[in-house]
Protein backbone atom coordinates (compact mmCIF):
# COMPACT_ATOMS: atom_id res chain seq x y z
CA UNK A 1 0.00 0.00 0.00
CA UNK A 2 1.19 3.54 -0.71
CA UNK A 3 1.52 6.26 1.92
CA UNK A 4 2.22 9.97 1.60
CA UNK A 5 4.53 11.28 4.30
CA UNK A 6 4.11 15.05 4.42
CA UNK A 7 6.54 16.94 6.65
CA UNK A 8 6.51 20.68 7.32
CA UNK A 9 9.63 22.21 8.83
CA UNK A 10 9.71 24.37 11.92
CA UNK A 11 10.14 28.06 11.07
CA UNK A 12 13.68 29.28 10.39
CA UNK A 13 15.15 25.77 10.29
CA UNK A 14 16.93 25.86 6.93
CA UNK A 15 20.37 25.48 8.59
CA UNK A 16 19.24 22.35 10.47
CA UNK A 17 17.83 20.89 7.25
CA UNK A 18 21.09 21.56 5.41
CA UNK A 19 23.20 20.07 8.23
CA UNK A 20 21.10 16.88 8.31
CA UNK A 21 20.52 16.44 4.56
CA UNK A 22 23.25 13.87 3.83
CA UNK A 23 22.13 11.63 6.71
CA UNK A 24 18.50 11.96 5.59
CA UNK A 25 19.37 10.99 2.00
CA UNK A 26 21.44 8.02 3.19
CA UNK A 27 18.44 6.89 5.25
CA UNK A 28 16.12 7.12 2.22
CA UNK A 29 18.66 5.14 0.17
CA UNK A 30 17.75 2.20 2.41
CA UNK A 31 14.17 2.38 1.13
CA UNK A 32 14.87 3.10 -2.53
CA UNK A 33 12.95 0.02 -3.71
CA UNK A 34 9.87 1.27 -1.81
CA UNK A 35 10.07 4.94 -2.85
CA UNK A 36 7.63 6.25 -5.44
CA UNK A 37 8.73 9.87 -5.18
CA UNK A 38 10.50 12.01 -2.62
CA UNK A 39 11.69 15.59 -2.44
CA UNK A 40 11.50 18.92 -0.68
CA UNK A 41 8.50 21.19 -0.49
CA UNK A 42 9.47 24.74 -1.46
CA UNK A 43 8.34 28.24 -0.57
CA UNK A 44 7.83 31.01 -3.15
CA UNK A 45 11.56 31.82 -3.04
CA UNK A 46 12.52 28.20 -3.79
CA UNK A 47 13.80 27.37 -0.27
CA UNK A 48 12.95 24.06 1.37
CA UNK A 49 10.14 24.24 3.91
CA UNK A 50 9.34 20.56 4.26
CA UNK A 51 9.31 17.31 2.35
CA UNK A 52 6.97 14.90 0.64
CA UNK A 53 7.70 11.19 0.46
CA UNK A 54 5.41 8.68 -1.21
CA UNK A 55 6.45 5.21 -0.17
CA UNK A 56 5.15 1.67 -0.38
CA UNK A 57 4.80 0.09 3.06
CA UNK A 58 3.03 -2.94 4.52
CA UNK A 59 0.86 -0.88 6.87
CA UNK A 60 0.14 2.54 8.33
CA UNK A 61 2.28 1.57 11.34
CA UNK A 62 5.22 0.64 9.09
CA UNK A 63 4.97 3.94 7.19
CA UNK A 64 4.77 5.86 10.47
CA UNK A 65 7.88 4.05 11.72
CA UNK A 66 9.77 5.00 8.56
CA UNK A 67 8.74 8.63 9.07
CA UNK A 68 9.64 8.62 12.78
CA UNK A 69 13.11 7.19 12.16
CA UNK A 70 14.00 9.72 9.46
CA UNK A 71 17.11 11.65 10.56
CA UNK A 72 15.28 14.91 9.86
CA UNK A 73 12.61 13.86 12.39
CA UNK A 74 15.25 12.73 14.89
CA UNK A 75 16.97 16.13 14.58
CA UNK A 76 13.71 17.90 15.43
CA UNK A 77 13.34 19.57 12.04
CA UNK A 78 9.60 19.02 11.58
CA UNK A 79 6.75 21.04 13.01
CA UNK A 80 4.08 18.81 11.46
CA UNK A 81 4.26 15.22 10.18
CA UNK A 82 1.32 13.43 8.57
CA UNK A 83 1.27 9.91 7.19
CA UNK A 84 -1.72 9.28 4.95
CA UNK A 85 -2.72 6.34 2.76
CA UNK A 86 -2.32 7.30 -0.90
CA UNK A 87 -3.59 5.95 -4.21
CA UNK A 88 -1.86 6.87 -7.46
CA UNK A 89 -4.18 7.79 -10.31
CA UNK A 90 -1.42 9.06 -12.61
CA UNK A 91 2.15 7.76 -12.67
CA UNK A 92 4.88 8.63 -15.13
CA UNK A 93 2.39 10.92 -16.90
CA UNK A 94 -0.02 8.06 -17.53
CA UNK A 95 -3.28 7.16 -15.87
CA UNK A 96 -2.91 4.05 -13.72
CA UNK A 97 -6.07 4.01 -11.65
Tab-separated table of C-alpha atoms in Angstrom:
chain	number	residue	atom	x	y	z
A	1	UNK	CA	0.000	0.000	0.000
A	2	UNK	CA	1.189	3.537	-0.712
A	3	UNK	CA	1.516	6.258	1.925
A	4	UNK	CA	2.216	9.969	1.596
A	5	UNK	CA	4.529	11.285	4.303
A	6	UNK	CA	4.109	15.049	4.424
A	7	UNK	CA	6.536	16.939	6.651
A	8	UNK	CA	6.515	20.680	7.316
A	9	UNK	CA	9.633	22.207	8.832
A	10	UNK	CA	9.707	24.365	11.922
A	11	UNK	CA	10.144	28.065	11.070
A	12	UNK	CA	13.681	29.277	10.386
A	13	UNK	CA	15.146	25.775	10.293
A	14	UNK	CA	16.935	25.856	6.930
A	15	UNK	CA	20.368	25.480	8.585
A	16	UNK	CA	19.244	22.352	10.466
A	17	UNK	CA	17.826	20.891	7.251
A	18	UNK	CA	21.092	21.563	5.412
A	19	UNK	CA	23.205	20.070	8.225
A	20	UNK	CA	21.103	16.883	8.307
A	21	UNK	CA	20.525	16.437	4.563
A	22	UNK	CA	23.253	13.873	3.832
A	23	UNK	CA	22.133	11.632	6.708
A	24	UNK	CA	18.505	11.958	5.587
A	25	UNK	CA	19.367	10.988	2.004
A	26	UNK	CA	21.438	8.016	3.195
A	27	UNK	CA	18.438	6.891	5.247
A	28	UNK	CA	16.125	7.119	2.224
A	29	UNK	CA	18.662	5.140	0.168
A	30	UNK	CA	17.754	2.204	2.408
A	31	UNK	CA	14.169	2.378	1.126
A	32	UNK	CA	14.875	3.097	-2.533
A	33	UNK	CA	12.953	0.016	-3.709
A	34	UNK	CA	9.873	1.271	-1.812
A	35	UNK	CA	10.066	4.939	-2.850
A	36	UNK	CA	7.626	6.246	-5.436
A	37	UNK	CA	8.729	9.872	-5.183
A	38	UNK	CA	10.498	12.012	-2.622
A	39	UNK	CA	11.686	15.590	-2.445
A	40	UNK	CA	11.501	18.919	-0.678
A	41	UNK	CA	8.497	21.193	-0.488
A	42	UNK	CA	9.470	24.739	-1.465
A	43	UNK	CA	8.339	28.236	-0.565
A	44	UNK	CA	7.830	31.012	-3.145
A	45	UNK	CA	11.557	31.816	-3.035
A	46	UNK	CA	12.521	28.201	-3.788
A	47	UNK	CA	13.799	27.372	-0.271
A	48	UNK	CA	12.952	24.055	1.369
A	49	UNK	CA	10.137	24.240	3.913
A	50	UNK	CA	9.342	20.557	4.261
A	51	UNK	CA	9.310	17.312	2.355
A	52	UNK	CA	6.974	14.905	0.638
A	53	UNK	CA	7.704	11.194	0.456
A	54	UNK	CA	5.409	8.681	-1.214
A	55	UNK	CA	6.452	5.212	-0.166
A	56	UNK	CA	5.155	1.669	-0.381
A	57	UNK	CA	4.801	0.086	3.059
A	58	UNK	CA	3.033	-2.936	4.522
A	59	UNK	CA	0.856	-0.885	6.866
A	60	UNK	CA	0.138	2.536	8.335
A	61	UNK	CA	2.281	1.574	11.343
A	62	UNK	CA	5.220	0.641	9.090
A	63	UNK	CA	4.973	3.937	7.190
A	64	UNK	CA	4.772	5.858	10.469
A	65	UNK	CA	7.883	4.052	11.720
A	66	UNK	CA	9.775	5.001	8.563
A	67	UNK	CA	8.735	8.632	9.070
A	68	UNK	CA	9.635	8.624	12.778
A	69	UNK	CA	13.112	7.187	12.163
A	70	UNK	CA	14.003	9.720	9.455
A	71	UNK	CA	17.107	11.650	10.561
A	72	UNK	CA	15.276	14.907	9.859
A	73	UNK	CA	12.609	13.860	12.389
A	74	UNK	CA	15.254	12.735	14.895
A	75	UNK	CA	16.971	16.127	14.578
A	76	UNK	CA	13.710	17.904	15.434
A	77	UNK	CA	13.336	19.565	12.037
A	78	UNK	CA	9.603	19.020	11.583
A	79	UNK	CA	6.755	21.040	13.007
A	80	UNK	CA	4.079	18.807	11.459
A	81	UNK	CA	4.255	15.218	10.180
A	82	UNK	CA	1.321	13.433	8.574
A	83	UNK	CA	1.272	9.909	7.186
A	84	UNK	CA	-1.720	9.285	4.953
A	85	UNK	CA	-2.723	6.343	2.758
A	86	UNK	CA	-2.315	7.296	-0.896
A	87	UNK	CA	-3.585	5.955	-4.212
A	88	UNK	CA	-1.858	6.868	-7.458
A	89	UNK	CA	-4.179	7.790	-10.313
A	90	UNK	CA	-1.422	9.062	-12.607
A	91	UNK	CA	2.150	7.764	-12.668
A	92	UNK	CA	4.880	8.630	-15.128
A	93	UNK	CA	2.393	10.921	-16.900
A	94	UNK	CA	-0.018	8.059	-17.525
A	95	UNK	CA	-3.277	7.158	-15.874
A	96	UNK	CA	-2.910	4.054	-13.723
A	97	UNK	CA	-6.068	4.009	-11.650
